[in-house]
CSV table of C-alpha atoms and ligand atoms in Angstrom, one decimal:
chain,number,residue,atom,x,y,z
A,1,UNK,CA,20.8,-7.9,1.7
A,2,UNK,CA,18.7,-7.5,-1.5
A,3,UNK,CA,17.2,-4.0,-1.8
A,4,UNK,CA,13.4,-3.7,-2.1
A,5,UNK,CA,12.2,-0.3,-3.3
A,6,UNK,CA,8.5,0.0,-2.8
A,7,UNK,CA,6.2,3.0,-3.5
A,8,UNK,CA,2.5,3.9,-3.2
A,9,UNK,CA,0.7,6.4,-5.4
A,10,UNK,CA,1.1,10.0,-4.3
A,11,UNK,CA,-2.1,11.6,-3.4
A,12,UNK,CA,-3.8,14.8,-4.6
A,13,UNK,CA,-3.7,17.6,-2.0
A,14,UNK,CA,-7.4,18.5,-2.5
A,15,UNK,CA,-9.1,16.9,0.5
A,16,UNK,CA,-8.6,14.6,3.5
A,17,UNK,CA,-7.6,11.0,2.9
A,18,UNK,CA,-10.4,8.5,3.1
A,19,UNK,CA,-10.6,4.7,3.5
A,20,UNK,CA,-9.5,4.1,-0.1
A,21,UNK,CA,-6.2,5.9,0.5
A,22,UNK,CA,-5.8,4.1,3.8
A,23,UNK,CA,-6.2,0.6,2.2
A,24,UNK,CA,-3.4,1.4,-0.2
A,25,UNK,CA,-1.0,2.8,2.3
A,26,UNK,CA,-1.7,0.1,4.9
A,27,UNK,CA,-1.4,-2.6,2.3
A,28,UNK,CA,1.9,-1.3,1.1
A,29,UNK,CA,3.1,-0.9,4.7
A,30,UNK,CA,2.2,-4.5,5.4
A,31,UNK,CA,4.3,-5.6,2.4
A,32,UNK,CA,7.2,-3.3,3.5
A,33,UNK,CA,7.1,-4.8,7.0
A,34,UNK,CA,7.0,-8.3,5.7
A,35,UNK,CA,10.0,-7.7,3.3
A,36,UNK,CA,12.0,-6.3,6.3
A,37,UNK,CA,11.2,-9.4,8.2
A,38,UNK,CA,12.5,-11.5,5.3
A,39,UNK,CA,15.8,-9.6,5.5
A,40,UNK,CA,15.4,-7.2,2.6
A,41,UNK,CA,16.9,-3.7,2.6
A,42,UNK,CA,13.5,-2.0,2.2
A,43,UNK,CA,13.1,1.6,1.0
A,44,UNK,CA,9.4,2.6,1.2
A,45,UNK,CA,8.3,5.8,-0.4
A,46,UNK,CA,5.0,7.7,-0.1
A,47,UNK,CA,4.2,11.3,-0.8
A,48,UNK,CA,1.9,14.0,-2.2
A,49,UNK,CA,1.0,15.1,-5.8
A,50,UNK,CA,0.7,18.8,-5.4
A,51,UNK,CA,0.6,20.4,-8.8
A,52,UNK,CA,-2.9,19.6,-10.1
A,53,UNK,CA,-5.5,22.2,-11.0
A,54,UNK,CA,-7.8,20.6,-8.4
A,55,UNK,CA,-5.2,21.7,-5.8
A,56,UNK,CA,-5.3,25.3,-7.1
A,57,UNK,CA,-9.1,25.2,-6.9
A,58,UNK,CA,-9.1,23.7,-3.4
A,59,UNK,CA,-6.6,26.4,-2.2
A,60,UNK,CA,-8.8,29.2,-3.7
A,61,UNK,CA,-11.9,27.8,-2.0
A,62,UNK,CA,-10.1,27.8,1.3
A,63,UNK,CA,-8.7,31.3,0.8
A,64,UNK,CA,-5.1,30.1,0.8
A,65,UNK,CA,-2.1,30.3,-1.6
A,66,UNK,CA,-1.4,27.0,-3.3
A,67,UNK,CA,1.8,26.6,-1.4
A,68,UNK,CA,0.2,27.2,2.0
A,69,UNK,CA,-2.5,24.8,1.1
A,70,UNK,CA,-0.3,22.0,0.0
A,71,UNK,CA,1.8,22.4,3.1
A,72,UNK,CA,-1.3,22.1,5.2
A,73,UNK,CA,-2.5,19.0,3.3
A,74,UNK,CA,0.9,17.3,3.5
A,75,UNK,CA,0.8,17.7,7.3
A,76,UNK,CA,-2.7,16.3,7.4
A,77,UNK,CA,-2.0,13.2,5.3
A,78,UNK,CA,1.3,12.6,7.2
A,79,UNK,CA,-0.6,12.7,10.5
A,80,UNK,CA,-3.1,10.1,9.4
A,81,UNK,CA,-0.3,7.8,8.2
A,82,UNK,CA,1.5,8.2,11.5
A,83,UNK,CA,-1.7,7.3,13.4
A,84,UNK,CA,-2.0,4.2,11.1
A,85,UNK,CA,1.6,3.2,12.0
A,86,UNK,CA,2.7,3.4,8.3
A,87,UNK,CA,6.5,2.9,8.3
A,88,UNK,CA,7.6,4.8,5.1
A,89,UNK,CA,11.3,5.7,4.8
A,90,UNK,CA,10.8,8.7,2.6
A,91,UNK,CA,8.0,11.3,1.9
A,92,UNK,CA,8.2,13.1,-1.4
A,93,UNK,CA,6.2,16.2,-2.4
A,94,UNK,CA,6.2,17.2,-6.1
A,95,UNK,CA,6.7,20.9,-5.1
A,96,UNK,CA,10.2,20.0,-3.7
A,97,UNK,CA,13.3,21.2,-5.6
A,98,UNK,CA,14.7,17.6,-5.8
A,99,UNK,CA,11.6,16.6,-7.8
A,100,UNK,CA,11.6,19.6,-10.1
A,101,UNK,CA,15.3,18.8,-10.9
A,102,UNK,CA,14.4,15.2,-11.7
A,103,UNK,CA,11.5,16.2,-14.0
A,104,UNK,CA,13.6,18.6,-15.9
A,105,UNK,CA,16.4,16.1,-16.3
A,106,UNK,CA,14.2,13.2,-17.4
A,107,UNK,CA,12.7,15.4,-20.2
A,108,UNK,CA,16.2,16.4,-21.2
A,109,UNK,CA,17.2,12.7,-21.4
A,110,UNK,CA,14.2,11.9,-23.5
A,111,UNK,CA,15.3,14.7,-25.8
A,112,UNK,CA,18.9,13.4,-26.0
A,113,UNK,CA,18.1,9.7,-26.4
A,114,UNK,CA,15.1,9.9,-28.6
A,115,UNK,CA,14.7,13.5,-30.0
A,116,UNK,CA,11.7,12.5,-32.1
A,117,UNK,CA,9.8,11.4,-29.0
A,118,UNK,CA,8.8,14.9,-28.0
A,119,UNK,CA,7.1,17.2,-30.5
A,120,UNK,CA,4.7,20.1,-30.6
A,121,UNK,CA,1.1,19.6,-31.9
A,122,UNK,CA,-2.5,20.5,-31.5
A,123,UNK,CA,-4.8,18.4,-29.5
A,124,UNK,CA,-8.6,18.4,-29.3
A,125,UNK,CA,-10.5,16.0,-27.1
A,126,UNK,CA,-12.7,15.4,-24.1
A,127,UNK,CA,-11.0,16.3,-20.9
A,128,UNK,CA,-11.9,14.9,-17.5
A,129,UNK,CA,-11.2,17.5,-14.8
A,130,UNK,CA,-11.3,14.7,-12.1
A,131,UNK,CA,-8.5,12.6,-13.8
A,132,UNK,CA,-6.8,15.7,-15.3
A,133,UNK,CA,-6.4,13.9,-18.6
A,134,UNK,CA,-8.0,13.6,-22.1
A,135,UNK,CA,-10.2,10.5,-22.2
A,136,UNK,CA,-10.1,7.9,-25.0
A,137,UNK,CA,-13.4,6.6,-26.3
A,138,UNK,CA,-12.9,3.3,-24.4
A,139,UNK,CA,-12.7,5.3,-21.1
A,140,UNK,CA,-16.0,7.0,-21.7
A,141,UNK,CA,-19.3,5.4,-20.7
A,142,UNK,CA,-22.6,7.3,-21.4
A,143,UNK,CA,-20.7,10.4,-22.1
A,144,UNK,CA,-18.9,10.4,-18.8
A,145,UNK,CA,-15.5,9.4,-17.5
A,146,UNK,CA,-15.6,5.8,-16.0
A,147,UNK,CA,-13.8,7.0,-12.9
A,148,UNK,CA,-15.9,10.2,-12.5
A,149,UNK,CA,-19.5,9.5,-13.6
A,150,UNK,CA,-20.8,12.7,-11.9
A,151,UNK,CA,-18.4,15.1,-13.7
A,152,UNK,CA,-19.0,16.6,-17.2
A,153,UNK,CA,-16.3,16.0,-19.7
A,154,UNK,CA,-15.0,19.3,-21.3
A,155,UNK,CA,-14.1,19.6,-25.0
A,156,UNK,CA,-10.7,21.1,-25.0
A,157,UNK,CA,-8.3,22.2,-27.8
A,158,UNK,CA,-4.7,23.2,-27.1
A,159,UNK,CA,-1.2,23.5,-28.7
A,160,UNK,CA,1.0,21.3,-26.5
A,161,UNK,CA,4.1,19.2,-26.3
A,162,UNK,CA,3.5,15.6,-27.2
A,163,UNK,CA,5.2,12.4,-26.2
A,164,UNK,CA,5.3,9.7,-28.9
A,165,UNK,CA,3.8,7.0,-26.7
A,166,UNK,CA,2.6,5.1,-29.8
A,167,UNK,CA,6.1,4.0,-30.6
A,168,UNK,CA,6.4,1.9,-27.4
A,169,UNK,CA,3.4,-0.4,-27.8
A,170,UNK,CA,5.4,-3.4,-29.0
A,171,UNK,CA,8.2,-3.0,-26.6
A,172,UNK,CA,5.8,-2.7,-23.7
A,173,UNK,CA,3.8,-5.8,-24.8
A,174,UNK,CA,7.0,-7.8,-25.0
A,175,UNK,CA,8.2,-6.7,-21.6
A,176,UNK,CA,4.9,-7.5,-19.9
A,177,UNK,CA,4.6,-10.9,-21.6
A,178,UNK,CA,8.2,-11.7,-20.8
A,179,UNK,CA,7.6,-10.8,-17.1
A,180,UNK,CA,10.2,-7.9,-17.2
A,181,UNK,CA,7.3,-5.7,-16.1
A,182,UNK,CA,5.0,-7.8,-13.9
A,183,UNK,CA,1.5,-6.4,-13.8
A,184,UNK,CA,-0.6,-8.0,-11.0
A,185,UNK,CA,-3.2,-9.2,-10.3
A,186,UNK,CA,-3.8,-11.1,-13.6
A,187,UNK,CA,-7.1,-9.3,-14.3
A,188,UNK,CA,-5.2,-6.0,-14.5
A,189,UNK,CA,-2.4,-7.4,-16.6
A,190,UNK,CA,-5.1,-8.7,-19.1
A,191,UNK,CA,-6.6,-5.2,-19.2
A,192,UNK,CA,-3.3,-3.6,-20.0
A,193,UNK,CA,-2.4,-6.2,-22.6
A,194,UNK,CA,-5.8,-5.6,-24.3
A,195,UNK,CA,-5.2,-1.9,-24.2
A,196,UNK,CA,-1.8,-2.3,-25.8
A,197,UNK,CA,-3.1,-4.6,-28.4
A,198,UNK,CA,-5.7,-2.0,-29.4
A,199,UNK,CA,-2.8,0.4,-30.1
A,200,UNK,CA,-1.6,3.5,-28.3
A,201,UNK,CA,-2.0,7.2,-29.2
A,202,UNK,CA,0.6,9.8,-28.4
A,203,UNK,CA,-0.2,11.9,-25.4
A,204,UNK,CA,0.0,15.6,-24.6
A,205,UNK,CA,2.6,16.2,-21.9
A,206,UNK,CA,2.2,19.9,-21.3
A,207,UNK,CA,-0.5,22.5,-20.6
A,208,UNK,CA,-0.7,26.1,-21.7
A,209,UNK,CA,0.4,28.6,-19.0
A,210,UNK,CA,-0.6,27.1,-15.8
A,211,UNK,CA,0.8,29.1,-13.0
A,212,UNK,CA,1.0,26.1,-10.6
A,213,UNK,CA,3.4,23.5,-12.0
A,214,UNK,CA,6.8,22.9,-13.4
A,215,UNK,CA,7.7,25.0,-16.4
A,216,UNK,CA,8.3,22.9,-19.6
A,217,UNK,CA,12.1,23.1,-20.2
A,218,UNK,CA,12.8,25.5,-23.1
A,219,UNK,CA,9.2,26.6,-23.4
A,220,UNK,CA,8.1,28.9,-20.6
A,221,UNK,CA,4.6,29.3,-22.0
A,222,UNK,CA,4.0,25.6,-21.2
A,223,UNK,CA,3.8,23.7,-17.9
A,224,UNK,CA,4.6,20.0,-17.6
A,225,UNK,CA,1.4,18.0,-17.6
A,226,UNK,CA,0.6,17.0,-14.0
A,227,UNK,CA,0.6,13.3,-14.6
A,228,UNK,CA,3.9,13.3,-16.4
A,229,UNK,CA,5.2,15.4,-13.5
A,230,UNK,CA,3.7,13.2,-10.8
A,231,UNK,CA,4.9,9.8,-12.2
A,232,UNK,CA,8.5,11.0,-12.0
A,233,UNK,CA,8.3,11.2,-8.2
A,234,UNK,CA,9.3,7.6,-7.9
A,235,UNK,CA,12.6,8.4,-9.7
A,236,UNK,CA,13.2,11.8,-8.0
A,237,UNK,CA,13.1,10.2,-4.6
A,238,UNK,CA,16.1,8.0,-5.5
A,239,UNK,CA,18.3,11.1,-5.9
A,240,UNK,CA,18.1,11.0,-9.7
A,241,UNK,CA,20.0,12.4,-11.5
A,242,UNK,CA,22.8,12.5,-8.9
A,243,UNK,CA,25.2,9.6,-9.1
A,244,UNK,CA,24.2,6.6,-7.0
A,245,UNK,CA,20.5,6.7,-7.7
A,246,UNK,CA,20.8,3.2,-9.3
A,247,UNK,CA,21.3,1.9,-5.7
A,248,UNK,CA,17.5,2.2,-5.5
A,249,UNK,CA,16.3,2.4,-9.0
A,250,UNK,CA,14.5,0.6,-10.6
A,251,UNK,CA,11.5,0.3,-8.3
A,252,UNK,CA,10.8,-3.2,-7.2
A,253,UNK,CA,7.1,-2.6,-6.7
A,254,UNK,CA,4.7,0.2,-7.4
A,255,UNK,CA,1.4,-0.2,-5.4
A,256,UNK,CA,-1.4,1.8,-7.1
A,257,UNK,CA,-5.2,1.7,-7.4
A,258,UNK,CA,-6.7,-0.2,-10.3
A,259,UNK,CA,-7.9,3.1,-11.9
A,260,UNK,CA,-4.4,4.3,-12.7
A,261,UNK,CA,-2.8,1.2,-14.1
A,262,UNK,CA,-2.6,2.8,-17.6
A,263,UNK,CA,-0.3,5.5,-16.2
A,264,UNK,CA,1.9,3.1,-14.3
A,265,UNK,CA,2.0,0.1,-16.7
A,266,UNK,CA,2.1,2.0,-20.1
A,267,UNK,CA,2.9,5.7,-19.9
A,268,UNK,CA,5.5,5.5,-17.0
A,269,UNK,CA,7.6,2.6,-18.4
A,270,UNK,CA,7.4,4.2,-21.9
A,271,UNK,CA,8.8,7.5,-20.5
A,272,UNK,CA,11.6,5.6,-18.9
A,273,UNK,CA,12.4,3.6,-22.0
A,274,UNK,CA,12.5,6.9,-24.0
A,275,UNK,CA,15.0,8.4,-21.5
A,276,UNK,CA,17.2,5.2,-21.5
A,277,UNK,CA,16.3,4.4,-17.9
A,278,UNK,CA,15.4,1.0,-16.3
A,279,UNK,CA,11.6,0.3,-15.9
A,280,UNK,CA,9.9,-0.8,-12.7
A,281,UNK,CA,9.9,-4.5,-12.0
A,282,UNK,CA,6.3,-4.9,-10.8
A,283,UNK,CA,3.1,-2.9,-10.5
A,284,UNK,CA,0.4,-4.2,-8.1
A,285,UNK,CA,-3.1,-2.7,-8.6
A,286,UNK,CA,-5.5,-3.0,-5.7
A,287,UNK,CA,-9.3,-2.6,-5.8
A,288,UNK,CA,-11.5,0.0,-4.3
A,289,UNK,CA,-13.1,0.2,-0.8
A,290,UNK,CA,-16.8,0.3,-1.3
A,291,UNK,CA,-19.4,1.6,1.0
A,292,UNK,CA,-22.7,-0.2,0.3
A,293,UNK,CA,-21.5,-1.0,-3.2
A,294,UNK,CA,-20.3,2.6,-4.1
A,295,UNK,CA,-16.6,3.5,-4.6
A,296,UNK,CA,-15.3,5.5,-1.7
A,297,UNK,CA,-14.0,8.7,-3.1
A,298,UNK,CA,-14.3,12.5,-2.7
A,299,UNK,CA,-16.4,12.8,-5.8
A,300,UNK,CA,-18.8,10.0,-4.8
A,301,UNK,CA,-19.2,11.4,-1.4
A,302,UNK,CA,-18.0,9.8,1.9
A,303,UNK,CA,-20.2,8.0,4.3
A,304,UNK,CA,-17.5,7.4,6.8
A,305,UNK,CA,-14.4,9.4,7.6
A,306,UNK,CA,-11.0,7.9,8.1
A,307,UNK,CA,-10.8,9.4,11.5
A,308,UNK,CA,-14.1,7.7,12.6
A,309,UNK,CA,-12.8,4.4,11.3
A,310,UNK,CA,-9.6,4.7,13.2
A,311,UNK,CA,-11.4,5.6,16.4
A,312,UNK,CA,-13.9,2.8,16.2
A,313,UNK,CA,-11.5,0.1,17.5
A,314,UNK,CA,-8.1,1.6,17.1
A,315,UNK,CA,-5.6,1.7,14.2
A,316,UNK,CA,-4.5,-1.9,14.4
A,317,UNK,CA,-8.1,-3.2,14.1
A,318,UNK,CA,-8.7,-1.0,11.1
A,319,UNK,CA,-5.5,-2.2,9.4
A,320,UNK,CA,-6.5,-5.8,10.0
A,321,UNK,CA,-10.1,-5.3,8.8
A,322,UNK,CA,-9.0,-3.5,5.6
A,323,UNK,CA,-6.5,-6.2,4.6
A,324,UNK,CA,-8.4,-9.3,5.8
A,325,UNK,CA,-12.0,-8.4,4.9
A,326,UNK,CA,-11.9,-5.6,2.3
A,327,UNK,CA,-8.9,-7.1,0.6
A,328,UNK,CA,-6.0,-5.9,-1.5
A,329,UNK,CA,-6.9,-7.4,-4.8
A,330,UNK,CA,-10.4,-6.8,-5.9
A,331,UNK,CA,-13.1,-4.3,-4.7
A,332,UNK,CA,-14.3,-5.0,-1.2
A,333,UNK,CA,-17.0,-3.7,1.1
A,334,UNK,CA,-16.6,-1.8,4.3
A,335,UNK,CA,-19.5,-1.8,6.8
A,336,UNK,CA,-19.6,-1.1,10.5
A,337,UNK,CA,-21.4,-4.4,11.1
A,338,UNK,CA,-18.7,-6.5,9.5
A,339,UNK,CA,-16.0,-4.4,11.2
A,340,UNK,CA,-17.5,-5.0,14.6
A,341,UNK,CA,-18.0,-8.7,13.9
A,342,UNK,CA,-14.4,-9.2,12.8
A,343,UNK,CA,-13.2,-7.1,15.7
A,344,UNK,CA,-15.0,-9.3,18.2
A,345,UNK,CA,-14.4,-12.7,16.6
A,346,UNK,CA,-10.8,-12.4,15.3
A,347,UNK,CA,-9.2,-9.8,17.6
A,348,UNK,CA,-11.0,-9.7,21.0
A,349,UNK,CA,-12.2,-13.3,21.2
A,350,UNK,CA,-9.5,-14.7,19.0
A,351,UNK,CA,-6.0,-13.3,19.4
A,352,UNK,CA,-6.7,-11.2,22.4
A,353,UNK,CA,-8.2,-14.0,24.4
A,354,UNK,CA,-5.4,-16.4,23.4
A,355,UNK,CA,-2.7,-14.1,24.6
A,356,UNK,CA,-4.6,-13.3,27.8
A,357,UNK,CA,-5.3,-17.0,28.7
A,358,UNK,CA,-1.9,-18.3,27.8
A,359,UNK,CA,0.0,-15.7,29.8
A,360,UNK,CA,-2.4,-16.0,32.7
A,361,UNK,CA,-1.7,-19.7,32.9
A,362,UNK,CA,2.1,-19.2,32.6
A,363,UNK,CA,1.8,-16.6,35.4
A,364,UNK,CA,-0.3,-18.8,37.6
A,365,UNK,CA,1.5,-22.1,37.2
A,366,UNK,CA,5.1,-21.0,36.4
A,367,UNK,CA,5.4,-17.5,38.0
A,368,UNK,CA,5.5,-16.0,34.5
A,369,UNK,CA,8.6,-17.8,33.4
A,370,UNK,CA,8.0,-19.5,30.0
A,371,UNK,CA,9.0,-23.1,30.4
A,372,UNK,CA,11.2,-25.0,28.0
A,373,UNK,CA,9.9,-28.2,26.4
A,374,UNK,CA,11.3,-29.6,23.2
A,375,UNK,CA,8.4,-32.0,22.6
A,376,UNK,CA,6.9,-31.3,19.2
A,377,UNK,CA,3.3,-30.8,19.9
A,378,UNK,CA,0.3,-30.5,17.4
A,379,UNK,CA,0.4,-26.8,18.1
A,380,UNK,CA,4.1,-26.6,17.0
A,381,UNK,CA,3.3,-28.5,13.9
A,382,UNK,CA,0.4,-26.1,13.2
A,383,UNK,CA,2.8,-23.2,13.8
A,384,UNK,CA,5.3,-24.4,11.2
A,385,UNK,CA,2.5,-25.0,8.7
A,386,UNK,CA,1.0,-21.6,9.3
A,387,UNK,CA,4.4,-20.0,8.9
A,388,UNK,CA,5.0,-21.7,5.6
A,389,UNK,CA,1.5,-20.8,4.3
A,390,UNK,CA,1.9,-17.3,5.4
A,391,UNK,CA,5.3,-16.9,3.7
A,392,UNK,CA,3.9,-18.3,0.4
A,393,UNK,CA,0.9,-16.0,0.5
A,394,UNK,CA,2.9,-12.9,1.4
A,395,UNK,CA,5.5,-13.5,-1.2
A,396,UNK,CA,2.8,-13.3,-3.9
A,397,UNK,CA,1.2,-10.2,-2.2
A,398,UNK,CA,-1.8,-12.2,-1.1
A,399,UNK,CA,-2.2,-10.2,2.1
A,400,UNK,CA,-5.6,-11.8,2.9
A,401,UNK,CA,-4.0,-15.2,2.6
A,402,UNK,CA,-1.2,-14.1,5.0
A,403,UNK,CA,-3.8,-12.9,7.5
A,404,UNK,CA,-5.8,-16.1,7.2
A,405,UNK,CA,-2.7,-18.2,7.8
A,406,UNK,CA,-1.8,-16.3,11.0
A,407,UNK,CA,-5.3,-16.2,12.3
A,408,UNK,CA,-5.7,-19.9,11.5
A,409,UNK,CA,-2.9,-20.5,14.1
A,410,UNK,CA,-4.9,-18.4,16.6
A,411,UNK,CA,-7.8,-20.7,16.2
A,412,UNK,CA,-5.7,-23.8,16.5
A,413,UNK,CA,-4.0,-22.5,19.6
A,414,UNK,CA,-7.3,-21.6,21.3
A,415,UNK,CA,-8.5,-25.1,20.5
A,416,UNK,CA,-5.3,-26.6,21.8
A,417,UNK,CA,-5.9,-25.0,25.2
A,418,UNK,CA,-9.4,-26.5,25.4
A,419,UNK,CA,-8.1,-29.9,24.4
A,420,UNK,CA,-5.1,-30.1,26.6
A,421,UNK,CA,-6.8,-28.3,29.5
A,422,UNK,CA,-3.6,-27.2,31.4
A,423,UNK,CA,-5.7,-26.5,34.5
A,424,UNK,CA,-6.5,-30.2,34.7
A,425,UNK,CA,-2.8,-31.1,34.2
A,426,UNK,CA,-2.0,-28.7,37.1
A,427,UNK,CA,-4.6,-30.1,39.3
A,428,UNK,CA,-3.4,-33.7,38.7
A,429,UNK,CA,0.2,-32.7,39.2
A,430,UNK,CA,1.3,-33.8,35.7
A,431,UNK,CA,4.1,-31.2,35.7
A,432,UNK,CA,6.0,-32.4,32.6
A,433,UNK,CA,2.9,-32.3,30.4
A,434,UNK,CA,2.0,-28.9,31.8
A,435,UNK,CA,5.5,-27.6,30.9
A,436,UNK,CA,5.1,-29.0,27.4
A,437,UNK,CA,1.7,-27.3,26.9
A,438,UNK,CA,2.8,-23.9,28.3
A,439,UNK,CA,6.0,-24.0,26.3
A,440,UNK,CA,4.1,-24.7,23.1
A,441,UNK,CA,1.8,-21.8,23.9
A,442,UNK,CA,4.8,-19.5,24.4
A,443,UNK,CA,6.2,-20.5,21.0
A,444,UNK,CA,2.8,-19.9,19.4
A,445,UNK,CA,2.7,-16.4,20.9
A,446,UNK,CA,6.2,-15.7,19.6
A,447,UNK,CA,5.2,-16.9,16.1
A,448,UNK,CA,1.9,-14.9,16.2
A,449,UNK,CA,3.6,-11.7,17.3
A,450,UNK,CA,6.0,-11.9,14.3
A,451,UNK,CA,3.4,-13.0,11.7
A,452,UNK,CA,0.8,-10.5,12.8
A,453,UNK,CA,3.3,-7.7,13.0
A,454,UNK,CA,2.9,-6.5,9.4
A,455,UNK,CA,-0.9,-6.3,9.9
A,456,UNK,CA,-1.1,-5.0,13.5
A,457,UNK,CA,2.3,-3.6,14.4
A,458,UNK,CA,1.2,-1.9,17.6
A,459,UNK,CA,-0.6,-4.9,19.1
A,460,UNK,CA,2.1,-7.3,17.9
A,461,UNK,CA,4.6,-5.3,19.9
A,462,UNK,CA,2.4,-5.5,23.0
A,463,UNK,CA,2.2,-9.3,22.6
A,464,UNK,CA,6.0,-9.5,22.2
A,465,UNK,CA,6.6,-7.3,25.2
A,466,UNK,CA,4.1,-9.2,27.4
A,467,UNK,CA,5.9,-12.4,26.4
A,468,UNK,CA,9.1,-10.9,27.7
A,469,UNK,CA,10.9,-11.1,24.4
A,470,UNK,CA,13.7,-8.6,23.9
A,471,UNK,CA,13.3,-5.7,21.4
A,472,UNK,CA,10.5,-5.7,18.9
A,473,UNK,CA,8.8,-8.4,16.9
A,474,UNK,CA,10.1,-6.6,13.8
A,475,UNK,CA,13.7,-7.3,15.1
A,476,UNK,CA,13.0,-11.1,14.8
A,477,UNK,CA,14.8,-13.1,12.2
A,478,UNK,CA,12.4,-15.1,10.0
A,479,UNK,CA,14.4,-18.3,10.6
A,480,UNK,CA,13.8,-18.2,14.3
A,481,UNK,CA,10.2,-19.0,13.6
A,482,UNK,CA,11.3,-22.6,13.1
A,483,UNK,CA,12.2,-22.9,16.8
A,484,UNK,CA,11.2,-19.7,18.7
A,485,UNK,CA,13.6,-19.0,21.5
A,486,UNK,CA,11.1,-18.5,24.3
A,487,UNK,CA,12.4,-20.7,27.1
A,488,UNK,CA,13.1,-18.7,30.3
A,489,UNK,CA,11.4,-15.5,29.1
A,490,UNK,CA,9.9,-13.5,32.0
A,491,UNK,CA,6.3,-12.9,30.8
A,492,UNK,CA,3.5,-10.9,32.3
A,493,UNK,CA,-0.2,-10.8,31.7
A,494,UNK,CA,-1.0,-7.8,29.5
A,495,UNK,CA,-4.0,-5.4,29.8
A,496,UNK,CA,-6.8,-6.5,27.5
A,497,UNK,CA,-5.3,-6.2,24.0
A,498,UNK,CA,-8.6,-5.7,22.2
A,499,UNK,CA,-11.1,-4.5,24.8
A,500,UNK,CA,-14.7,-5.0,24.0
A,501,UNK,CA,-16.6,-1.7,23.9
A,502,UNK,CA,-20.1,-1.8,25.6
A,503,UNK,CA,-21.8,-1.3,22.2
A,504,UNK,CA,-20.2,-4.3,20.5
B,1,ZN,ZN1,-12.0,11.1,-14.7
């Protein structure tokens, strides 16, 4: 089984997660679930970035010690991810001893492999307290950070440790162009290539005497810069530097927001190259969730809480809406109206109605036992085509395309019921044709439970169970989608999968 080590960005512990965080975690979870379905040995990492000054400020404002505060926030985030059925295998926090050990060792390896890559120097520049980094002229618009237009940039001068990032420009360009480091989607790769072509400046990798952070090895007056610290989490979680960490490393996929590609596609691989470690294979940068055209973030203000969005139609519906409508590639809009429309059309009237009608007919005409029938129907052909289109889309991380393929099959199956009219076949006593139709519907439900699983894991399990299939849809082997083994299953009609609230 090939290993697939997948990570998301770790989140600042300075406020509750919002829809933007949820899009990233749910998208990565959808990929993790799909890779498991394809037989990969998936290792899915998420976690918390706990050393920033924003964390210290948030702790102070809440009258807590930084440690008590980050403990509280880690629990809060983890609770949201549990509600959203996110299936991560590990949860790293940058305050953990395993992380501190990895940061110290990576710096030591850079010092051993490339001693000139770390040096002490003075730095003066414009600092964004939102990003916790010095901004380059290209990152400043109208005197403000692109990511934080409401914050003032602060002119700052410090004596710090520096990393000779400039030395890695050509190597990084070569690796990106050769596909050794795949940056996707293409719009983000082009941005990174342009940035590299413009040349790189060395970066400060320490701060003077911050109480909350990892001491810079050999210089107790300095603290490891929070971004340098945070990026190493992906390596810490593999057990680095203990023997055997190469079983997971390098990461197969880093899923991050489009605002932090420079860190993941430039600084992070350069740090690894300097230390003589393998670089990640792929970085996928998703867009932002927008609310009426504005980026959803703490600084921009939130119009809708994640809790409200989960409660609206349940966690599966939110996952589906984020990945199908908002999208995992470019920026996308979230609105209650579109959410309600998608819920009604795709989930309640679409998939929910299909499951309900199909299993009701199998109950009524065949006492719940799914008939066999090897005839290849138009519905089976559509199921095979949908499976192929789904696999193609999901392999290239086109999650919207994957959802479209699965829900295209929902529409075809509902149409098939209307065209074949099993109730007429029953009335006219055409038993063989009725068996064929009900068997085809059983196979369609099997395929849909499996294909929809990465998007709506809870409801997919409900469909699977109602169909009478053993275990979970996530236990299914991809190859069985060619000929779903549904003959003889004892099905039952489920409660409404996606009930329509009175207001919708
Ligand atoms: Zn900023």
